[in-house]
Coordinates of C-alpha atoms in Angstrom, one line a residue:
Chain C
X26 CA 112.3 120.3 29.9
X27 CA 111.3 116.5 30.8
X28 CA 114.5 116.6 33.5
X29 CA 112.7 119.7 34.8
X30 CA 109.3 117.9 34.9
X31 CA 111.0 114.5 36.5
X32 CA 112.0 116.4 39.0
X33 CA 108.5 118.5 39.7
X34 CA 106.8 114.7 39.9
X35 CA 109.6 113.1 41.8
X36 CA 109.9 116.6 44.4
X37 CA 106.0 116.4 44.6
X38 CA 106.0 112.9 45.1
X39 CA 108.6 113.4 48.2
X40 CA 106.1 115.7 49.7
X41 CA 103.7 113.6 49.6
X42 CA 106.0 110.5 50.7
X43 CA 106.6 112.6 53.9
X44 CA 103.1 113.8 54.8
X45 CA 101.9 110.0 54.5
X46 CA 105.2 109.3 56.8
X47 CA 103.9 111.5 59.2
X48 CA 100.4 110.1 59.9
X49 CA 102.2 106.7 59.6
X50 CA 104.4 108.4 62.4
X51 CA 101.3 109.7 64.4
X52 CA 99.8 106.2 64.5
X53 CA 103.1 104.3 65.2
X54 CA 103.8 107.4 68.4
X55 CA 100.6 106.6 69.5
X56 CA 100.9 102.4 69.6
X57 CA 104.5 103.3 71.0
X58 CA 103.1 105.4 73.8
X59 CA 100.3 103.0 74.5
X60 CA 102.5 99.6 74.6
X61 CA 105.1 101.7 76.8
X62 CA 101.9 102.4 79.2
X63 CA 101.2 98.4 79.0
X64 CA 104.6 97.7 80.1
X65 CA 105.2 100.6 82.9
X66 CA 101.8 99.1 84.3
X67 CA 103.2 95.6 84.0
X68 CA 106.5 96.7 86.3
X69 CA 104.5 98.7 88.7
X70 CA 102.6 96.0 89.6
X71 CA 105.3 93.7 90.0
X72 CA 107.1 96.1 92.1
X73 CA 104.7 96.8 94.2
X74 CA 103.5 93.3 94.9
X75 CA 107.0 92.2 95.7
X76 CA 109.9 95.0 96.1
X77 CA 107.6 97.5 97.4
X78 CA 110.0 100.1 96.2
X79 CA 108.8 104.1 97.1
X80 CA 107.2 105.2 93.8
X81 CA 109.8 107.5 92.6
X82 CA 112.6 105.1 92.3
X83 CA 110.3 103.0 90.5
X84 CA 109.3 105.6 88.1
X85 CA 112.9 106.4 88.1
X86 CA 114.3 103.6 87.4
X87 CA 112.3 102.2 84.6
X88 CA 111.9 105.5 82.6
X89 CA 115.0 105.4 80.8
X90 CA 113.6 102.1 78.9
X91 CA 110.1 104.2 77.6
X92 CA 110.0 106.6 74.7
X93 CA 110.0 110.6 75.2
X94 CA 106.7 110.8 74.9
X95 CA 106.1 108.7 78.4
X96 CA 109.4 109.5 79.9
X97 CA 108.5 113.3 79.8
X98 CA 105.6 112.4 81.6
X99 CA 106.9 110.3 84.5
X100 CA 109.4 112.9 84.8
X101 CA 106.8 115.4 85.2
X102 CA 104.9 113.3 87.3
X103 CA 107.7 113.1 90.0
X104 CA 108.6 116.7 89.8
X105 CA 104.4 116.9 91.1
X106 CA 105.2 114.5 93.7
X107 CA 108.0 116.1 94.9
X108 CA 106.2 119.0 95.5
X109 CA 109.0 120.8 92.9
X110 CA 105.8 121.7 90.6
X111 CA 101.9 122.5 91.3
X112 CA 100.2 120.7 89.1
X113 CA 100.8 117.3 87.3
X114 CA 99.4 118.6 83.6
X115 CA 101.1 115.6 80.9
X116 CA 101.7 116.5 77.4
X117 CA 100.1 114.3 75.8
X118 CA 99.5 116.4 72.7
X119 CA 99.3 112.9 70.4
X120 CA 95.8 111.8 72.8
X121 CA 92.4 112.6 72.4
X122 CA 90.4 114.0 75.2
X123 CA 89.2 110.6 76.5
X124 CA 92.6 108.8 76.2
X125 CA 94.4 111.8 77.9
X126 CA 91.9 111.6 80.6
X127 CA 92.7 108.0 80.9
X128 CA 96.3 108.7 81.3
X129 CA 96.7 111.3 83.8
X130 CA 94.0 109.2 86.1
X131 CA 96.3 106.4 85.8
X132 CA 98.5 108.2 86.8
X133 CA 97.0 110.1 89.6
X134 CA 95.8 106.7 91.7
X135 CA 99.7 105.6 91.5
X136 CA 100.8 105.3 95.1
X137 CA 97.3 106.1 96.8
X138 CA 96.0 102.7 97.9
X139 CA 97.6 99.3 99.6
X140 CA 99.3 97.2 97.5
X141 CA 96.3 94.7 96.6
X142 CA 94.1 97.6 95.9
X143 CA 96.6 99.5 93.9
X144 CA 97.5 96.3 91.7
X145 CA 93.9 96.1 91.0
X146 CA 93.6 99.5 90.0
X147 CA 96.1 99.0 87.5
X148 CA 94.7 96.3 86.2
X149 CA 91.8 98.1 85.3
X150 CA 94.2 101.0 83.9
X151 CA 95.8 98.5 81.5
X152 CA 92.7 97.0 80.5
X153 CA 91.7 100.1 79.5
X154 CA 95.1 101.2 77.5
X155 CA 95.2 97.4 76.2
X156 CA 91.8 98.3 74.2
X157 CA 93.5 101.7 72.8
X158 CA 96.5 100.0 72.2
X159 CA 95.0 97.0 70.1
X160 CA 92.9 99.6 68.3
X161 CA 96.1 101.4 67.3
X162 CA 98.0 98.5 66.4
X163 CA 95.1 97.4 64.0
X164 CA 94.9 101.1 62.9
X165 CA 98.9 101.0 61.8
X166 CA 98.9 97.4 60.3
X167 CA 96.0 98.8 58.3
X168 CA 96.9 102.2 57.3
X169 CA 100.6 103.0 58.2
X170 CA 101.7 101.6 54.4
X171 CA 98.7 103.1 52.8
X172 CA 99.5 106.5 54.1
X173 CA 103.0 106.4 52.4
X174 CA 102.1 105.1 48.8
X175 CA 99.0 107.4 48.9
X176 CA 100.9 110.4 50.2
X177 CA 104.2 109.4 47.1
X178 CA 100.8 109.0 44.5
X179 CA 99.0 111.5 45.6
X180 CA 102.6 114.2 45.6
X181 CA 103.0 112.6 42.1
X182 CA 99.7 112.9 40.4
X183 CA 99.5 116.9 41.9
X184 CA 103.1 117.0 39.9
X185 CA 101.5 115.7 37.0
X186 CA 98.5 117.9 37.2
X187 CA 101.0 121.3 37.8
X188 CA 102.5 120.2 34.6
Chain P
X171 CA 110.8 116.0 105.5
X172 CA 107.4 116.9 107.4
X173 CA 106.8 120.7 106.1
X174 CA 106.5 120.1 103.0
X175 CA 103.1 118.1 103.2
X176 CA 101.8 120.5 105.7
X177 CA 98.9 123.1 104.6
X178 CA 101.3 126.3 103.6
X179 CA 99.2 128.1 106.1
X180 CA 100.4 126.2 108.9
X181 CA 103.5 125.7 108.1
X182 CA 104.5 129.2 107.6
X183 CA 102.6 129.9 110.9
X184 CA 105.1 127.1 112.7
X185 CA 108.2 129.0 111.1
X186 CA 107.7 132.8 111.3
X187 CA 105.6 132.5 114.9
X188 CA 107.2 129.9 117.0
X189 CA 109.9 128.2 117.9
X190 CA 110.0 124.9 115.6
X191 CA 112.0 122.8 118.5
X192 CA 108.8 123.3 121.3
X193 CA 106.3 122.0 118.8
X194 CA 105.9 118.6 120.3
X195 CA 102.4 117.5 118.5
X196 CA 100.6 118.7 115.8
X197 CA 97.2 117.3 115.2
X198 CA 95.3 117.6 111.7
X199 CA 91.8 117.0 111.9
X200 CA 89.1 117.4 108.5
X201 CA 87.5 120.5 108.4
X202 CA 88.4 121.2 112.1
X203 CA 90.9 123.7 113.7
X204 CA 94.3 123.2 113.8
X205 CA 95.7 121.8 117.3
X206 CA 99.6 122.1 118.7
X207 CA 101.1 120.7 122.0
X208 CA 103.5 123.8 122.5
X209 CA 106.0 123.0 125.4
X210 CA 104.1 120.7 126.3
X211 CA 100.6 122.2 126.5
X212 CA 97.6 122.2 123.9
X213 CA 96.6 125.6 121.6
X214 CA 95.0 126.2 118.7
X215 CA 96.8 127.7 115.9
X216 CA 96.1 130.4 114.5
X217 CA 97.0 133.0 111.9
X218 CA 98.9 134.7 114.2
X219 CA 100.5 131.7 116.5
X220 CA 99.0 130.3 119.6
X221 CA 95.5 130.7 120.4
X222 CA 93.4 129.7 123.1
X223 CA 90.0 129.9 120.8
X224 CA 88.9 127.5 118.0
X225 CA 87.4 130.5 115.8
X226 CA 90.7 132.1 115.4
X227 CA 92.5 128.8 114.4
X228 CA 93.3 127.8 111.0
X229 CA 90.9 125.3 110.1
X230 CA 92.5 122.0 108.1
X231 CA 90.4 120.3 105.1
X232 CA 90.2 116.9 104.5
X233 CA 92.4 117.3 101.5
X234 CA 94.8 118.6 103.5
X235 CA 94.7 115.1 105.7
X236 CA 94.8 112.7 102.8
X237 CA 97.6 114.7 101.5
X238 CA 99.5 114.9 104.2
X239 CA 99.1 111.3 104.6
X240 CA 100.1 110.6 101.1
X241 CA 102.7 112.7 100.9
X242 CA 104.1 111.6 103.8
X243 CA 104.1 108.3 102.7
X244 CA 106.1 109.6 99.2
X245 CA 103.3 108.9 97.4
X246 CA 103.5 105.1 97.9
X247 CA 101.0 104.1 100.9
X248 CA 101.5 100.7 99.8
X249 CA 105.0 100.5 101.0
X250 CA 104.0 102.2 104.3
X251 CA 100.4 99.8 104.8
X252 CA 102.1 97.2 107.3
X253 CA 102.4 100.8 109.7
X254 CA 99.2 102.2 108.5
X255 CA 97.1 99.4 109.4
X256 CA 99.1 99.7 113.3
X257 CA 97.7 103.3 112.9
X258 CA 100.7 105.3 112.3
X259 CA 103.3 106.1 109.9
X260 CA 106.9 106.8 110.6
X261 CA 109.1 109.6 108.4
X262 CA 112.2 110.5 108.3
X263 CA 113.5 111.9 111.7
X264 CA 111.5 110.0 113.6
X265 CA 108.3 111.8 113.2
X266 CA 105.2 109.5 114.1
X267 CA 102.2 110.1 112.0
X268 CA 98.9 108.7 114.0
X269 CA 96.2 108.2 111.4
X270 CA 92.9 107.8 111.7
X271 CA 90.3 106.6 108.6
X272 CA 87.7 103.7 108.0
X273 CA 89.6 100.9 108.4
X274 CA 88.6 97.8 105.8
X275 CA 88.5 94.7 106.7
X276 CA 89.1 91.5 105.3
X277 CA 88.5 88.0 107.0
X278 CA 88.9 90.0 110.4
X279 CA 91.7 91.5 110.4
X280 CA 92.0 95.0 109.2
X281 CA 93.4 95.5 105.5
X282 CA 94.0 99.1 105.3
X283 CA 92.3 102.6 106.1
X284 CA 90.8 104.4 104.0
X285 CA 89.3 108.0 103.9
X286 CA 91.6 109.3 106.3
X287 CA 89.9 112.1 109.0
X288 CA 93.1 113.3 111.1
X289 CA 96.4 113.0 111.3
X290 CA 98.8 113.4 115.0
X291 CA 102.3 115.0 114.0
X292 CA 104.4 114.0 117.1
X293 CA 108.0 115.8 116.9
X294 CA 110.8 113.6 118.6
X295 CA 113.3 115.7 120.9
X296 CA 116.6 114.6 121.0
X297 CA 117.2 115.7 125.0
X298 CA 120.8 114.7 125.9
X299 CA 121.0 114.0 129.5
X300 CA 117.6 113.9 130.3
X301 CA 118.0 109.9 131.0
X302 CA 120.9 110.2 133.7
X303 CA 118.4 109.9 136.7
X304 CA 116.9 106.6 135.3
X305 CA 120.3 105.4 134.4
X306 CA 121.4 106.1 138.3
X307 CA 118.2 103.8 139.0
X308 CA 118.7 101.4 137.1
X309 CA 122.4 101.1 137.1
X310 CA 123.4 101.0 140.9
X311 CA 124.7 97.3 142.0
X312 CA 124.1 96.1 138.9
X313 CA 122.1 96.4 135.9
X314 CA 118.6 96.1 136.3
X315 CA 115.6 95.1 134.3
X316 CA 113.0 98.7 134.7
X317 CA 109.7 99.7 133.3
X318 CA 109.9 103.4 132.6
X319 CA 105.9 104.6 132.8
X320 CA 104.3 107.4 132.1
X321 CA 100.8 108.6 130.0
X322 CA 101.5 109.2 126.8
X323 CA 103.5 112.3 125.8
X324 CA 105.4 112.9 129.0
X325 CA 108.7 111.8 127.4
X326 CA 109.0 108.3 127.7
X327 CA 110.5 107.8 124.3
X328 CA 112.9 110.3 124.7
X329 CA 114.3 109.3 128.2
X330 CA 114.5 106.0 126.8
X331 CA 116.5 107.2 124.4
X332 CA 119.0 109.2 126.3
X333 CA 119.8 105.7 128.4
X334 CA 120.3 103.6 125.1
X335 CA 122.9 106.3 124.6
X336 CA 124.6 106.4 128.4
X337 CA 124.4 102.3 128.8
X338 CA 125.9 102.0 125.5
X339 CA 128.9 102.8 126.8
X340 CA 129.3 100.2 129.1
X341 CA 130.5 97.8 125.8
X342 CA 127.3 95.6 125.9
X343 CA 125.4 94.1 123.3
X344 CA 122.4 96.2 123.0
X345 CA 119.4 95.1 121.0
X346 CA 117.0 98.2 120.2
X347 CA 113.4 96.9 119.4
X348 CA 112.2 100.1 117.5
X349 CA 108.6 98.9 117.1
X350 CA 107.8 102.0 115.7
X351 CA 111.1 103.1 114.3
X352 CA 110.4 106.0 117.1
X353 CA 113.5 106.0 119.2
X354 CA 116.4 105.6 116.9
X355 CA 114.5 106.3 113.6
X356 CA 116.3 104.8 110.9
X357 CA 115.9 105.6 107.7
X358 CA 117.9 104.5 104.5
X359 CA 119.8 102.2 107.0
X360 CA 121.4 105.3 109.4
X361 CA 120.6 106.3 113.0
X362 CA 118.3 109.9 112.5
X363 CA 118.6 110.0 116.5
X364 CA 121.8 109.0 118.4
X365 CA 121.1 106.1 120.6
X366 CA 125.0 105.4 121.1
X367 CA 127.5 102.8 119.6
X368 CA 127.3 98.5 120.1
X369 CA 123.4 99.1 119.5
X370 CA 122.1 96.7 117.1
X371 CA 118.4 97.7 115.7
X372 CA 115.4 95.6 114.7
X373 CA 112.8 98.1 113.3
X374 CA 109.4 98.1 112.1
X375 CA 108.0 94.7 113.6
X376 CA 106.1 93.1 116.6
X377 CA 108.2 92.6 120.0
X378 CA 107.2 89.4 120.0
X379 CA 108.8 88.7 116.3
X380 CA 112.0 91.0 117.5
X381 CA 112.7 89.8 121.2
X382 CA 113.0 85.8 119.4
X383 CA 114.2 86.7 116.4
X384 CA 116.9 89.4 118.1
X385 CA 117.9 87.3 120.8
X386 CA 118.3 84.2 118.5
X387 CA 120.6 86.3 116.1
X388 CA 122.3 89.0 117.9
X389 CA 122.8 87.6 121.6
X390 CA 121.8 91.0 123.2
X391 CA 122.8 91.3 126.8
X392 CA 120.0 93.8 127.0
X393 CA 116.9 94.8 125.3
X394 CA 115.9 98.2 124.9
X395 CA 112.0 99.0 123.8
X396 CA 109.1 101.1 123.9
X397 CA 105.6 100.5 124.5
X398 CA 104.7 97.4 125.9
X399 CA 101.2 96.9 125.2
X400 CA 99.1 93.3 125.7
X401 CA 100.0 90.2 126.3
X402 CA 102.0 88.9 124.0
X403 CA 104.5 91.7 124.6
X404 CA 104.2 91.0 128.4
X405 CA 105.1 87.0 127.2
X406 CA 108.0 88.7 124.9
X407 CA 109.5 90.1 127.7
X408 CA 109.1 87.4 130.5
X409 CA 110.6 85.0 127.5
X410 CA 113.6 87.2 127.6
X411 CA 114.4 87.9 131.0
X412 CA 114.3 84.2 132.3
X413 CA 116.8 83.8 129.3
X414 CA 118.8 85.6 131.0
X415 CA 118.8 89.1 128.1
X416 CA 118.3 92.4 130.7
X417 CA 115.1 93.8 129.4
X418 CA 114.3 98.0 129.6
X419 CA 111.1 98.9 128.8
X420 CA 108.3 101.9 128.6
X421 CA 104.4 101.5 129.4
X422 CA 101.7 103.6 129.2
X423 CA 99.9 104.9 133.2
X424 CA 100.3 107.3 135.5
X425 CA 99.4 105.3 138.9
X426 CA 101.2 102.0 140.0
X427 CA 97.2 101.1 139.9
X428 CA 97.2 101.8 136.6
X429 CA 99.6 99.8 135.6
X430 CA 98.3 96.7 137.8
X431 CA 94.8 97.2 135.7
X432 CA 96.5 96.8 132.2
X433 CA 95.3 93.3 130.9
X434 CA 97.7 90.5 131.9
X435 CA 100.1 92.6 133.7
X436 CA 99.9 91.1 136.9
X437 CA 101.6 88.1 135.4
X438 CA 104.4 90.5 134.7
X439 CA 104.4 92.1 138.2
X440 CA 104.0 88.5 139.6
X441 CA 107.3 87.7 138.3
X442 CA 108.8 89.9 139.6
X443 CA 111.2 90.4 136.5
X444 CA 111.5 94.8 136.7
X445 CA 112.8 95.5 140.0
X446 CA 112.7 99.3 138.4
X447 CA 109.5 101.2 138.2
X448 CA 110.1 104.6 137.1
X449 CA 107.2 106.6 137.1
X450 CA 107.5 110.3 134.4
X451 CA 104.7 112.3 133.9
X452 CA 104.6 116.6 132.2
X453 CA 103.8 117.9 135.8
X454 CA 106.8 120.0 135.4
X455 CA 107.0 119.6 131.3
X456 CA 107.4 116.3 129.2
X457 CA 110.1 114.2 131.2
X458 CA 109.2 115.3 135.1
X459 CA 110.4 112.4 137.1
X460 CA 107.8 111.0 139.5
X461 CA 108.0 108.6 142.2
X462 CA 110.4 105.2 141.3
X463 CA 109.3 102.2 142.9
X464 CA 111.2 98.3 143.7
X465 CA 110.4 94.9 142.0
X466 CA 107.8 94.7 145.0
X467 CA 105.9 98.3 144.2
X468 CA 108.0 99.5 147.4
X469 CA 108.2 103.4 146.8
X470 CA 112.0 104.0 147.1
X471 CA 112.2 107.3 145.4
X472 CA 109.4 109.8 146.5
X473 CA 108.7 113.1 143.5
X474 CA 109.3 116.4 145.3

């Protein structure tokens, strides 16, 4: 009988250890996502100052070093460019409204102006994702643990309570 | 390269109604009919092909110019804004985009344009042979320096060209100043048009910039370009010949008189440095030889 009820607590408590991983997860895709952004911005703008590369091998080449979340979407991005798809729709399922908006201007205005013009777009891009990615990083240092040891006590007082 | 940034309209027009290699120009314009120079003479196009009448045309938005312009630039008009701000933008194959837009300015000189209103396709034609007349002019005792002339679109480019090709094969050092990356086209470091073998090519910058910085590196025993427009090409040239580099060259009139009223010309015709003026014009179609005249503007070849 008590094994039976250790284990009701302790499966409980696992439930709830992976529901508080998973909004610790959401928070931690989202920073990732944004600082990835940061970064891509941070290249582009070098490239295009200096190497002056076409866009696509620039998107090309530094997409393997982002996350899947980004790398599907410079991927898709190209494929629009190339005239291989319509439309350039992201997914960016993890955004709000506002941030996706952000993101697919960003990257809409990539390769449509001279290179002092463009740089300065950019910069006004990553000011922008700077803000939601300081938010975000605040958001995890603050909540990412709590979400795991409220999700294992929360899983472990519903055990207690079923028993 | 080209069709794929062209409104589908017209491009499927261009493929199922006419014959792709005649379409010399095509000319984009926002929210105006569609224009073609077919053969050599100006249409509108319409659904249907050819059409002598602007409401049966398709007519081109201004999305369709920006995107053109964009796309032709592969999405990055950053890399292509040294061209842009010259007015034109070279693709693959050695299709010249003309652009028009508002320009921006900065401290004087022009930055970039912006906002852009139409867009001139022009087509290159690869015409083998089509130079041998100007190479029998040019090449008879000796090789001479010669000023091919003609208004724009009467084949210039392509005649010059075809004698890159046929002097090429005389084993000289041949320096090609592509300005405008027009007459061999290279892209991704290979020839799109054959302008023959020994020809070294400096694409993409001023004549001025090219004939020094050529004839410093490359000792050319002749220099091949297009388009000599102002003075400071004028100065290129004259630097070059009394350096002893043969110089063959393209300008844009139709009349020795022309010519003489182009600014700072006469210093060029003073010196008596082209003892070759070959005169083209599309009497006949793009490329109809005209009358060819001595150093001295002496007609020595009269057009039948």
């Amino acid at each position: 009988m008590i094994v039976w009820a250790v284990a009701l607590v302790f499966g409980f408590s696992l439930l709830g250890l992976t529901v508080g991983a998973h909004f610790s997860m959401r928070i931690k895709v989202r920073r990732k996502y944004f600082e990835d952004c940061i970064s891509l911005i941070n290249s582009l703008e070098g490239e295009v100052r200096f190497k002056q590369s076409k866009l696509t091998e620039i998107l090309l080449c530094e997409s393997e070093r982002f996350g899947a979340e980004l790398k599907d979407n410079i991927h898709d991005f190209i494929r629009f460019i190339s005239k291989k798809s319509d439309a350039f729709a992201p997914k960016l399922a993890h955004l709000t409204k506002r941030e996706r908006s952000i993101i697919t201007d960003m990257f809409s205005v990539l390769g449509t102006y001279d290179t002092d013009t463009q740089v300065m777009v950019l910069e006004n891009f990553k000011g922008k994702i700077d803000e939601l990615y300081n938010s975000e990083k605040q958001r995890e240092s603050k909540y990412c643990s709590s979400y795991i040891k409220l999700g294992v006590l929360v899983g472990a007082a519903i055990g207690i309570l079923v028993l | 390269m080209i069709e794929k940034y062209l409104p589908i309209e017209v491009s499927e027009v261009i493929k199922s109604r006419l014959d792709e290699n005649r379409v010399y120009e095509l000319r984009l314009r926002a929210n105006m009919p569609v224009c073609i120079n077919y053969n050599g003479k100006y249409y509108y196009l319409g659904k249907n092909g050819l059409s002598d009448r602007a409401d049966n045309a398709i007519l081109s938005s201004s999305d369709d110019v920006n995107n053109l312009v964009v796309g032709v630039s592969e999405r990055s008009l950053y890399a292509v804004n040294n061209q842009l701000v010259n007015g034109y933008i070279t693709v693959e194959g050695g299709v010249r985009i003309g652009v028009c837009g508002e320009t921006v300015r900065q401290d004087g000189i022009v930055k970039t344009i912006k906002d852009f209103t139409s867009v001139n396709i022009r087509f290159p034609h690869e015409i083998r042979g089509c130079g041998l007349t100007a190479y029998n002019f040019i090449k008879d005792t000796k090789l001479r320096n010669a000023l091919i002339v003609s208004p724009p679109g009467a084949g210039k480019t392509t005649i010059l060209r075809d004698l890159c090709r046929h002097i090429s094969k005389e084993n000289l050092n041949i320096l090609l100043v592509d300005e405008r990356s027009e007459i061999a086209a290279v892209c991704n470091r290979k020839n799109q048009l054959d302008v023959g073998n020994g020809v070294d090519i400096i694409s993409n910058c001023s004549k001025s910039y090219a004939f020094e910085y050529g004839i410093r590196s490359m000792r050319p025993d002749l220099i091949v370009t297009d388009e000599l427009i102002g003075e400071r090409d004028y100065d290129a040239v004259l630097e070059a010949c009394f350096g002893g580099v043969k110089v063959i060259a393209s300008a844009h009139a139709s009349t020795p008189e022309e010519l003489y009223m182009r600014k700072g010309f006469d210093k060029l015709f003073a010196s008596k440095v082209f003892s070759r003026y070959i005169f083209l014009s599309d009497r006949l179609g793009p490329g109809t030889y005209e009358n060819v005249y001595d150093g001295d503007m002496k007609c020595i070849y009269y057009a039948p």
